[in-house]
mmCIF file of C-alpha atoms and ligand atoms in Angstrom:
data_model
loop_
_atom_site.group_PDB
_atom_site.id
_atom_site.type_symbol
_atom_site.label_atom_id
_atom_site.label_comp_id
_atom_site.label_asym_id
_atom_site.label_seq_id
_atom_site.Cartn_x
_atom_site.Cartn_y
_atom_site.Cartn_z
ATOM 1 C CA UNK A 1 -12.839 7.829 16.846
ATOM 2 C CA UNK A 2 -13.627 10.308 14.046
ATOM 3 C CA UNK A 3 -12.913 10.880 10.340
ATOM 4 C CA UNK A 4 -10.617 13.734 9.467
ATOM 5 C CA UNK A 5 -9.985 15.496 6.146
ATOM 6 C CA UNK A 6 -6.315 16.428 6.364
ATOM 7 C CA UNK A 7 -6.743 18.621 3.288
ATOM 8 C CA UNK A 8 -9.203 21.138 4.774
ATOM 9 C CA UNK A 9 -8.782 20.332 8.494
ATOM 10 C CA UNK A 10 -12.363 19.262 9.087
ATOM 11 C CA UNK A 11 -13.646 16.292 11.048
ATOM 12 C CA UNK A 12 -16.866 14.300 10.793
ATOM 13 C CA UNK A 13 -18.498 11.381 12.577
ATOM 14 C CA UNK A 14 -17.427 8.067 11.041
ATOM 15 C CA UNK A 15 -19.832 6.419 8.626
ATOM 16 C CA UNK A 16 -19.250 3.405 6.425
ATOM 17 C CA UNK A 17 -20.680 5.043 3.292
ATOM 18 C CA UNK A 18 -18.400 8.057 3.611
ATOM 19 C CA UNK A 19 -14.848 7.800 2.235
ATOM 20 C CA UNK A 20 -14.181 11.285 0.937
ATOM 21 C CA UNK A 21 -14.611 14.805 2.332
ATOM 22 C CA UNK A 22 -17.924 16.458 1.406
ATOM 23 C CA UNK A 23 -16.191 19.801 0.952
ATOM 24 C CA UNK A 24 -13.014 19.012 -0.992
ATOM 25 C CA UNK A 25 -13.314 15.304 -1.987
ATOM 26 C CA UNK A 26 -9.992 14.363 -0.343
ATOM 27 C CA UNK A 27 -10.061 10.803 1.134
ATOM 28 C CA UNK A 28 -10.819 10.749 4.870
ATOM 29 C CA UNK A 29 -8.532 9.370 7.591
ATOM 30 C CA UNK A 30 -9.473 7.722 10.897
ATOM 31 C CA UNK A 31 -8.225 9.582 14.004
ATOM 32 C CA UNK A 32 -8.187 8.781 17.674
ATOM 33 C CA UNK A 33 -8.861 5.124 17.097
ATOM 34 C CA UNK A 34 -8.432 2.523 19.781
ATOM 35 C CA UNK A 35 -7.461 -0.639 17.837
ATOM 36 C CA UNK A 36 -8.416 -2.911 20.733
ATOM 37 C CA UNK A 37 -11.837 -1.269 21.099
ATOM 38 C CA UNK A 38 -12.388 -1.442 17.341
ATOM 39 C CA UNK A 39 -11.813 -5.199 17.371
ATOM 40 C CA UNK A 40 -14.512 -5.510 20.054
ATOM 41 C CA UNK A 41 -17.113 -3.266 18.388
ATOM 42 C CA UNK A 42 -16.807 -4.655 14.825
ATOM 43 C CA UNK A 43 -17.897 -8.083 13.633
ATOM 44 C CA UNK A 44 -14.323 -9.116 12.820
ATOM 45 C CA UNK A 45 -13.766 -10.898 9.527
ATOM 46 C CA UNK A 46 -10.368 -12.558 9.546
ATOM 47 C CA UNK A 47 -8.364 -15.088 7.526
ATOM 48 C CA UNK A 48 -5.378 -14.999 9.905
ATOM 49 C CA UNK A 49 -3.703 -11.935 8.364
ATOM 50 C CA UNK A 50 -0.717 -10.150 9.909
ATOM 51 C CA UNK A 51 1.975 -11.421 12.234
ATOM 52 C CA UNK A 52 4.391 -11.731 9.299
ATOM 53 C CA UNK A 53 8.001 -12.699 10.013
ATOM 54 C CA UNK A 54 10.849 -10.223 10.017
ATOM 55 C CA UNK A 55 14.133 -11.688 8.784
ATOM 56 C CA UNK A 56 17.617 -10.336 8.006
ATOM 57 C CA UNK A 57 18.923 -10.493 4.439
ATOM 58 C CA UNK A 58 22.669 -10.827 4.989
ATOM 59 C CA UNK A 59 23.732 -11.479 1.407
ATOM 60 C CA UNK A 60 21.585 -8.675 -0.029
ATOM 61 C CA UNK A 61 22.902 -6.184 2.559
ATOM 62 C CA UNK A 62 26.487 -7.016 1.523
ATOM 63 C CA UNK A 63 25.656 -6.846 -2.182
ATOM 64 C CA UNK A 64 23.858 -3.485 -1.923
ATOM 65 C CA UNK A 65 26.265 -2.065 0.707
ATOM 66 C CA UNK A 66 24.308 -1.357 3.884
ATOM 67 C CA UNK A 67 24.836 -2.663 7.403
ATOM 68 C CA UNK A 68 21.507 -4.497 7.650
ATOM 69 C CA UNK A 69 18.410 -5.199 5.584
ATOM 70 C CA UNK A 70 15.317 -6.451 7.398
ATOM 71 C CA UNK A 71 12.631 -7.995 5.198
ATOM 72 C CA UNK A 72 9.058 -8.252 6.539
ATOM 73 C CA UNK A 73 7.420 -11.131 4.725
ATOM 74 C CA UNK A 74 4.053 -9.666 3.817
ATOM 75 C CA UNK A 75 3.831 -12.213 0.979
ATOM 76 C CA UNK A 76 2.927 -14.714 3.721
ATOM 77 C CA UNK A 77 -0.486 -13.063 4.249
ATOM 78 C CA UNK A 78 -3.568 -15.185 3.374
ATOM 79 C CA UNK A 79 -3.984 -13.924 -0.219
ATOM 80 C CA UNK A 80 -0.263 -13.312 -0.734
ATOM 81 C CA UNK A 81 -0.012 -9.585 -0.137
ATOM 82 C CA UNK A 82 -0.033 -6.938 2.644
ATOM 83 C CA UNK A 83 -3.451 -5.764 1.402
ATOM 84 C CA UNK A 84 -5.093 -8.381 3.680
ATOM 85 C CA UNK A 85 -4.371 -6.144 6.698
ATOM 86 C CA UNK A 86 -6.534 -3.395 5.183
ATOM 87 C CA UNK A 87 -9.221 -5.705 3.766
ATOM 88 C CA UNK A 88 -9.769 -7.423 7.122
ATOM 89 C CA UNK A 89 -10.732 -4.123 8.822
ATOM 90 C CA UNK A 90 -12.594 -2.644 5.818
ATOM 91 C CA UNK A 91 -14.706 -5.760 5.275
ATOM 92 C CA UNK A 92 -15.298 -6.083 9.034
ATOM 93 C CA UNK A 93 -16.705 -2.516 9.067
ATOM 94 C CA UNK A 94 -18.845 -3.223 5.978
ATOM 95 C CA UNK A 95 -20.156 -6.497 7.424
ATOM 96 C CA UNK A 96 -20.924 -4.788 10.744
ATOM 97 C CA UNK A 97 -22.990 -2.173 8.871
ATOM 98 C CA UNK A 98 -25.062 -4.938 7.291
ATOM 99 C CA UNK A 99 -24.029 -4.125 3.700
ATOM 100 C CA UNK A 100 -24.130 -7.120 1.354
ATOM 101 C CA UNK A 101 -22.786 -5.868 -2.012
ATOM 102 C CA UNK A 102 -19.642 -3.806 -2.680
ATOM 103 C CA UNK A 103 -17.700 -2.472 -5.667
ATOM 104 C CA UNK A 104 -13.905 -2.170 -5.745
ATOM 105 C CA UNK A 105 -11.293 -1.404 -8.402
ATOM 106 C CA UNK A 106 -7.762 -2.730 -8.198
ATOM 107 C CA UNK A 107 -4.620 -3.494 -10.159
ATOM 108 C CA UNK A 108 -4.905 -7.022 -8.735
ATOM 109 C CA UNK A 109 -3.692 -7.627 -5.181
ATOM 110 C CA UNK A 110 -6.293 -5.523 -3.376
ATOM 111 C CA UNK A 111 -8.984 -7.004 -5.629
ATOM 112 C CA UNK A 112 -7.953 -10.544 -4.702
ATOM 113 C CA UNK A 113 -7.796 -9.589 -1.040
ATOM 114 C CA UNK A 114 -11.194 -7.842 -0.980
ATOM 115 C CA UNK A 115 -12.656 -10.814 -2.930
ATOM 116 C CA UNK A 116 -11.392 -13.289 -0.324
ATOM 117 C CA UNK A 117 -12.603 -11.342 2.721
ATOM 118 C CA UNK A 118 -15.967 -10.659 1.009
ATOM 119 C CA UNK A 119 -16.275 -14.392 0.318
ATOM 120 C CA UNK A 120 -15.878 -15.381 3.958
ATOM 121 C CA UNK A 121 -18.128 -12.480 5.065
ATOM 122 C CA UNK A 122 -20.923 -13.508 2.665
ATOM 123 C CA UNK A 123 -20.689 -10.201 0.774
ATOM 124 C CA UNK A 124 -21.008 -9.998 -3.031
ATOM 125 C CA UNK A 125 -17.997 -8.207 -4.449
ATOM 126 C CA UNK A 126 -17.749 -6.607 -7.910
ATOM 127 C CA UNK A 127 -14.062 -6.177 -8.717
ATOM 128 C CA UNK A 128 -13.014 -3.904 -11.615
ATOM 129 C CA UNK A 129 -9.533 -4.646 -12.906
ATOM 130 C CA UNK A 130 -7.469 -3.602 -15.959
ATOM 131 C CA UNK A 131 -7.843 -6.317 -18.611
ATOM 132 C CA UNK A 132 -4.052 -6.470 -18.966
ATOM 133 C CA UNK A 133 -3.499 -7.265 -15.240
ATOM 134 C CA UNK A 134 -1.428 -10.436 -14.601
ATOM 135 C CA UNK A 135 -3.462 -13.574 -15.337
ATOM 136 C CA UNK A 136 -2.679 -15.062 -11.912
ATOM 137 C CA UNK A 137 -4.259 -12.043 -10.178
ATOM 138 C CA UNK A 138 -7.377 -12.151 -12.389
ATOM 139 C CA UNK A 139 -7.734 -15.915 -11.828
ATOM 140 C CA UNK A 140 -7.291 -15.504 -8.057
ATOM 141 C CA UNK A 141 -10.106 -12.915 -7.894
ATOM 142 C CA UNK A 142 -12.426 -15.181 -9.946
ATOM 143 C CA UNK A 143 -11.736 -18.265 -7.895
ATOM 144 C CA UNK A 144 -12.762 -16.443 -4.697
ATOM 145 C CA UNK A 145 -16.154 -16.048 -6.393
ATOM 146 C CA UNK A 146 -16.063 -12.284 -6.990
ATOM 147 C CA UNK A 147 -17.879 -10.834 -9.978
ATOM 148 C CA UNK A 148 -14.978 -9.668 -12.100
ATOM 149 C CA UNK A 149 -15.134 -6.788 -14.585
ATOM 150 C CA UNK A 150 -12.118 -6.603 -16.951
ATOM 151 C CA UNK A 151 -11.740 -3.047 -18.218
ATOM 152 C CA UNK A 152 -9.655 -2.080 -21.289
ATOM 153 C CA UNK A 153 -6.989 0.629 -21.086
ATOM 154 C CA UNK A 154 -4.958 1.811 -18.137
ATOM 155 C CA UNK A 155 -5.642 1.430 -14.416
ATOM 156 C CA UNK A 156 -7.604 4.681 -14.110
ATOM 157 C CA UNK A 157 -10.325 3.402 -16.479
ATOM 158 C CA UNK A 158 -11.154 0.571 -14.049
ATOM 159 C CA UNK A 159 -11.622 3.185 -11.298
ATOM 160 C CA UNK A 160 -13.949 5.317 -13.430
ATOM 161 C CA UNK A 161 -16.080 2.327 -14.475
ATOM 162 C CA UNK A 162 -16.281 1.009 -10.896
ATOM 163 C CA UNK A 163 -17.469 4.356 -9.533
ATOM 164 C CA UNK A 164 -20.162 4.659 -12.229
ATOM 165 C CA UNK A 165 -21.303 1.041 -11.732
ATOM 166 C CA UNK A 166 -21.678 1.625 -7.958
ATOM 167 C CA UNK A 167 -23.477 4.946 -8.466
ATOM 168 C CA UNK A 168 -25.925 3.518 -11.007
ATOM 169 C CA UNK A 169 -26.936 0.645 -8.731
ATOM 170 C CA UNK A 170 -26.615 2.318 -5.354
ATOM 171 C CA UNK A 171 -23.927 -0.166 -4.260
ATOM 172 C CA UNK A 172 -21.197 0.810 -1.778
ATOM 173 C CA UNK A 173 -18.014 1.897 -3.579
ATOM 174 C CA UNK A 174 -15.461 0.268 -1.260
ATOM 175 C CA UNK A 175 -12.228 1.431 -2.828
ATOM 176 C CA UNK A 176 -9.150 0.457 -0.840
ATOM 177 C CA UNK A 177 -7.463 3.614 -2.080
ATOM 178 C CA UNK A 178 -9.860 5.971 -0.328
ATOM 179 C CA UNK A 179 -11.628 3.908 2.345
ATOM 180 C CA UNK A 180 -10.550 5.125 5.853
ATOM 181 C CA UNK A 181 -10.977 1.650 7.403
ATOM 182 C CA UNK A 182 -8.652 0.064 4.831
ATOM 183 C CA UNK A 183 -5.926 2.598 5.593
ATOM 184 C CA UNK A 184 -6.431 2.051 9.343
ATOM 185 C CA UNK A 185 -6.101 -1.716 8.887
ATOM 186 C CA UNK A 186 -2.724 -1.424 7.165
ATOM 187 C CA UNK A 187 -1.317 0.277 10.294
ATOM 188 C CA UNK A 188 -0.797 -3.177 11.852
ATOM 189 C CA UNK A 189 2.284 -3.556 9.607
ATOM 190 C CA UNK A 190 4.239 -0.803 11.318
ATOM 191 C CA UNK A 191 2.715 -1.569 14.739
ATOM 192 C CA UNK A 192 4.297 -5.045 14.476
ATOM 193 C CA UNK A 193 7.635 -3.551 13.344
ATOM 194 C CA UNK A 194 7.652 -1.156 16.322
ATOM 195 C CA UNK A 195 6.770 -3.919 18.793
ATOM 196 C CA UNK A 196 9.331 -6.350 17.432
ATOM 197 C CA UNK A 197 12.286 -4.025 16.910
ATOM 198 C CA UNK A 198 11.611 -1.565 19.745
ATOM 199 C CA UNK A 199 14.733 0.511 20.260
ATOM 200 C CA UNK A 200 16.390 -1.114 17.215
ATOM 201 C CA UNK A 201 14.124 0.421 14.592
ATOM 202 C CA UNK A 202 15.783 0.694 11.166
ATOM 203 C CA UNK A 203 17.136 4.044 9.922
ATOM 204 C CA UNK A 204 15.119 3.753 6.699
ATOM 205 C CA UNK A 205 11.960 2.028 5.442
ATOM 206 C CA UNK A 206 11.915 1.636 1.656
ATOM 207 C CA UNK A 207 8.451 0.949 0.163
ATOM 208 C CA UNK A 208 7.124 0.415 -3.390
ATOM 209 C CA UNK A 209 4.398 3.072 -3.715
ATOM 210 C CA UNK A 210 1.415 3.350 -6.081
ATOM 211 C CA UNK A 211 -1.489 4.779 -4.090
ATOM 212 C CA UNK A 212 0.485 4.836 -0.862
ATOM 213 C CA UNK A 213 -1.590 2.983 1.744
ATOM 214 C CA UNK A 214 1.430 1.235 3.302
ATOM 215 C CA UNK A 215 3.623 4.358 3.254
ATOM 216 C CA UNK A 216 0.924 6.617 4.725
ATOM 217 C CA UNK A 217 -0.182 4.156 7.432
ATOM 218 C CA UNK A 218 3.443 3.501 8.404
ATOM 219 C CA UNK A 219 3.974 7.234 8.815
ATOM 220 C CA UNK A 220 0.737 7.753 10.762
ATOM 221 C CA UNK A 221 1.463 4.916 13.216
ATOM 222 C CA UNK A 222 5.178 5.543 13.726
ATOM 223 C CA UNK A 223 4.709 9.303 14.014
ATOM 224 C CA UNK A 224 2.018 8.759 16.665
ATOM 225 C CA UNK A 225 4.472 6.605 18.670
ATOM 226 C CA UNK A 226 7.294 9.090 18.065
ATOM 227 C CA UNK A 227 5.240 12.076 19.221
ATOM 228 C CA UNK A 228 4.218 10.180 22.380
ATOM 229 C CA UNK A 229 7.866 9.464 23.188
ATOM 230 C CA UNK A 230 7.544 5.714 22.647
ATOM 231 C CA UNK A 231 10.212 5.539 19.919
ATOM 232 C CA UNK A 232 13.862 6.547 20.008
ATOM 233 C CA UNK A 233 13.845 7.464 16.312
ATOM 234 C CA UNK A 234 11.471 8.073 13.417
ATOM 235 C CA UNK A 235 12.713 6.070 10.397
ATOM 236 C CA UNK A 236 12.990 7.934 7.105
ATOM 237 C CA UNK A 237 10.365 6.785 4.615
ATOM 238 C CA UNK A 238 10.990 6.324 0.882
ATOM 239 C CA UNK A 239 8.443 5.944 -1.924
ATOM 240 C CA UNK A 240 9.946 3.977 -4.804
ATOM 241 C CA UNK A 241 8.271 4.000 -8.208
ATOM 242 C CA UNK A 242 9.045 2.695 -11.684
ATOM 243 C CA UNK A 243 10.436 5.038 -14.336
ATOM 244 C CA UNK A 244 7.318 4.176 -16.353
ATOM 245 C CA UNK A 245 4.792 5.593 -13.838
ATOM 246 C CA UNK A 246 6.205 8.213 -11.453
ATOM 247 C CA UNK A 247 3.714 10.868 -10.330
ATOM 248 C CA UNK A 248 5.157 10.908 -6.777
ATOM 249 C CA UNK A 249 8.801 11.208 -7.847
ATOM 250 C CA UNK A 250 7.804 14.082 -10.118
ATOM 251 C CA UNK A 251 5.982 15.902 -7.277
ATOM 252 C CA UNK A 252 8.833 15.441 -4.795
ATOM 253 C CA UNK A 253 11.521 16.601 -7.230
ATOM 254 C CA UNK A 254 9.496 19.126 -9.226
ATOM 255 C CA UNK A 255 9.910 17.170 -12.456
ATOM 256 C CA UNK A 256 7.161 17.513 -14.986
ATOM 257 C CA UNK A 257 5.390 14.196 -15.624
ATOM 258 C CA UNK A 258 1.908 13.486 -16.864
ATOM 259 C CA UNK A 259 -0.272 10.488 -17.553
ATOM 260 C CA UNK A 260 0.488 10.822 -21.275
ATOM 261 C CA UNK A 261 4.090 9.798 -20.499
ATOM 262 C CA UNK A 262 2.978 6.567 -18.807
ATOM 263 C CA UNK A 263 4.594 3.413 -20.170
ATOM 264 C CA UNK A 264 4.020 -0.272 -19.506
ATOM 265 C CA UNK A 265 5.759 -1.617 -16.405
ATOM 266 C CA UNK A 266 6.365 -4.998 -14.833
ATOM 267 C CA UNK A 267 5.611 -3.293 -11.472
ATOM 268 C CA UNK A 268 1.852 -3.523 -12.185
ATOM 269 C CA UNK A 269 0.931 -3.142 -8.515
ATOM 270 C CA UNK A 270 2.109 0.485 -8.372
ATOM 271 C CA UNK A 271 1.122 1.695 -11.846
ATOM 272 C CA UNK A 272 -1.137 4.427 -10.466
ATOM 273 C CA UNK A 273 -0.976 7.753 -12.272
ATOM 274 C CA UNK A 274 -3.004 9.842 -9.837
ATOM 275 C CA UNK A 275 -2.827 8.680 -6.172
ATOM 276 C CA UNK A 276 -5.903 10.097 -4.368
ATOM 277 C CA UNK A 277 -3.949 10.485 -1.094
ATOM 278 C CA UNK A 278 -1.015 12.324 -2.746
ATOM 279 C CA UNK A 279 -0.879 14.998 -0.057
ATOM 280 C CA UNK A 280 -0.422 12.406 2.712
ATOM 281 C CA UNK A 281 2.265 10.635 0.666
ATOM 282 C CA UNK A 282 4.196 13.880 0.288
ATOM 283 C CA UNK A 283 3.729 14.678 3.991
ATOM 284 C CA UNK A 284 5.112 11.259 5.021
ATOM 285 C CA UNK A 285 8.215 11.718 2.876
ATOM 286 C CA UNK A 286 8.839 15.326 3.910
ATOM 287 C CA UNK A 287 8.163 14.910 7.641
ATOM 288 C CA UNK A 288 10.533 11.941 7.940
ATOM 289 C CA UNK A 289 13.178 13.535 5.664
ATOM 290 C CA UNK A 290 12.847 10.613 3.249
ATOM 291 C CA UNK A 291 12.761 10.741 -0.536
ATOM 292 C CA UNK A 292 11.180 9.309 -3.665
ATOM 293 C CA UNK A 293 13.154 7.792 -6.555
ATOM 294 C CA UNK A 294 12.246 5.859 -9.702
ATOM 295 C CA UNK A 295 13.904 2.726 -11.062
ATOM 296 C CA UNK A 296 14.212 1.061 -14.463
ATOM 297 C CA UNK A 297 12.450 -2.090 -15.616
ATOM 298 C CA UNK A 298 15.830 -3.859 -15.934
ATOM 299 C CA UNK A 299 16.809 -3.059 -12.346
ATOM 300 C CA UNK A 300 13.426 -4.312 -11.048
ATOM 301 C CA UNK A 301 13.808 -7.679 -12.758
ATOM 302 C CA UNK A 302 17.494 -7.844 -11.732
ATOM 303 C CA UNK A 303 16.531 -7.605 -8.058
ATOM 304 C CA UNK A 304 13.460 -9.866 -8.378
ATOM 305 C CA UNK A 305 15.847 -12.559 -9.617
ATOM 306 C CA UNK A 306 18.785 -11.718 -7.345
ATOM 307 C CA UNK A 307 16.775 -11.829 -4.100
ATOM 308 C CA UNK A 308 15.249 -15.154 -5.179
ATOM 309 C CA UNK A 309 18.678 -16.625 -6.051
ATOM 310 C CA UNK A 310 20.552 -15.238 -3.024
ATOM 311 C CA UNK A 311 17.922 -15.136 -0.278
ATOM 312 C CA UNK A 312 15.305 -17.660 -1.424
ATOM 313 C CA UNK A 313 12.502 -15.069 -1.476
ATOM 314 C CA UNK A 314 10.251 -15.069 -4.534
ATOM 315 C CA UNK A 315 8.457 -11.729 -4.763
ATOM 316 C CA UNK A 316 6.440 -10.057 -7.494
ATOM 317 C CA UNK A 317 8.277 -7.404 -9.534
ATOM 318 C CA UNK A 318 6.359 -4.615 -7.716
ATOM 319 C CA UNK A 319 8.032 -5.666 -4.437
ATOM 320 C CA UNK A 320 11.506 -5.801 -6.045
ATOM 321 C CA UNK A 321 11.159 -2.091 -6.825
ATOM 322 C CA UNK A 322 12.289 -1.383 -3.232
ATOM 323 C CA UNK A 323 15.591 -3.205 -3.674
ATOM 324 C CA UNK A 324 16.301 -1.403 -6.966
ATOM 325 C CA UNK A 325 15.422 1.863 -5.194
ATOM 326 C CA UNK A 326 17.720 1.039 -2.280
ATOM 327 C CA UNK A 327 20.633 0.478 -4.683
ATOM 328 C CA UNK A 328 19.966 3.918 -6.182
ATOM 329 C CA UNK A 329 19.682 5.592 -2.725
ATOM 330 C CA UNK A 330 22.993 4.029 -1.607
ATOM 331 C CA UNK A 331 24.640 5.050 -4.881
ATOM 332 C CA UNK A 332 23.419 8.649 -4.429
ATOM 333 C CA UNK A 333 24.606 8.589 -0.777
ATOM 334 C CA UNK A 334 21.088 9.295 0.528
ATOM 335 C CA UNK A 335 21.576 6.058 2.529
ATOM 336 C CA UNK A 336 24.967 5.357 4.140
ATOM 337 C CA UNK A 337 26.808 2.019 4.315
ATOM 338 C CA UNK A 338 26.500 2.049 8.128
ATOM 339 C CA UNK A 339 22.695 2.397 7.986
ATOM 340 C CA UNK A 340 19.960 -0.192 8.519
ATOM 341 C CA UNK A 341 16.946 -0.580 6.231
ATOM 342 C CA UNK A 342 13.590 -2.320 6.348
ATOM 343 C CA UNK A 343 11.818 -3.510 3.198
ATOM 344 C CA UNK A 344 8.323 -5.003 3.089
ATOM 345 C CA UNK A 345 8.028 -7.968 0.721
ATOM 346 C CA UNK A 346 4.606 -6.678 -0.323
ATOM 347 C CA UNK A 347 3.466 -9.512 -2.595
ATOM 348 C CA UNK A 348 4.146 -13.104 -3.608
ATOM 349 C CA UNK A 349 6.078 -13.836 -6.795
ATOM 350 C CA UNK A 350 3.385 -16.286 -7.873
ATOM 351 C CA UNK A 351 1.014 -13.381 -8.527
ATOM 352 C CA UNK A 352 2.952 -11.851 -11.400
ATOM 353 C CA UNK A 353 5.608 -13.779 -13.288
ATOM 354 C CA UNK A 354 7.463 -11.939 -16.022
HETATM 355 ZN ZN1 LIG B 1 -11.745 18.345 2.853
#
């Protein structure tokens, strides 16, 4: 196993304190990892994450006009979001290195997840979060016993403050957005999809994307299987964003957009203006011939409510972004009525009620 910088094609020996490339500062990625070996060499910290159910949404597929929609119920993870897959491996690596204090910044779900895994591992976690994050997410982080730092202004301020705090005190900055172990941990999502669906993989996977860990890890894992001949197709990957915060859509379509145009959004989990792994996000979309589209606040709330009313699934608005995006992709004929789609229900509705 080694760390690779995909930006300048260099590789280094893995080290827990290293998340970004020394030469170009791009976040590092784990290569050549044996997941089974990793679980033997690390002191594994687990809360029973993963193994989420995959179900078919028959009413939603008829309403939106596709042949099949699979939903993978990531809201059933221990802290209510897919982030637990990444936190389990990241905190296991940190615990194995004997580190006892970490600093993280988050819009909410990753903070709650890192707080929970730190709690069980006996690690002190300082979580920096925007002060306007949903109250349920802030409360969840506090109840796990993390030291919470509420930072005024937009999401990026929390990141800046967290980095400085860690630097000043010589604490490990364990950001889920750049940590290679976190990204590696989220691969179990698509590994489960590949194992369960086998030769019936969906044509498209539609993901709400802020900093892109789920999109990137899905691409890395599925592409690895595809290149080795283990899959009969490589699903197209889509990054869906809100109209209010759309740096990825703007990059994919060459539309000018800057942080000054950022507006408030109910999709708080993906309100990231400057994803540090942008290059990998763009690679995943381009290499799978996918796309990136943005959706309105009204359409997000429409699908949050509709999927609850029709399918009995209560998700946070950030997760409903995928359904609004799917409607748009079907309307624009990027996805055909005969196609099948997989959507991760990334987070529980109880985390953010608007
Ligand atoms: Zn580099």
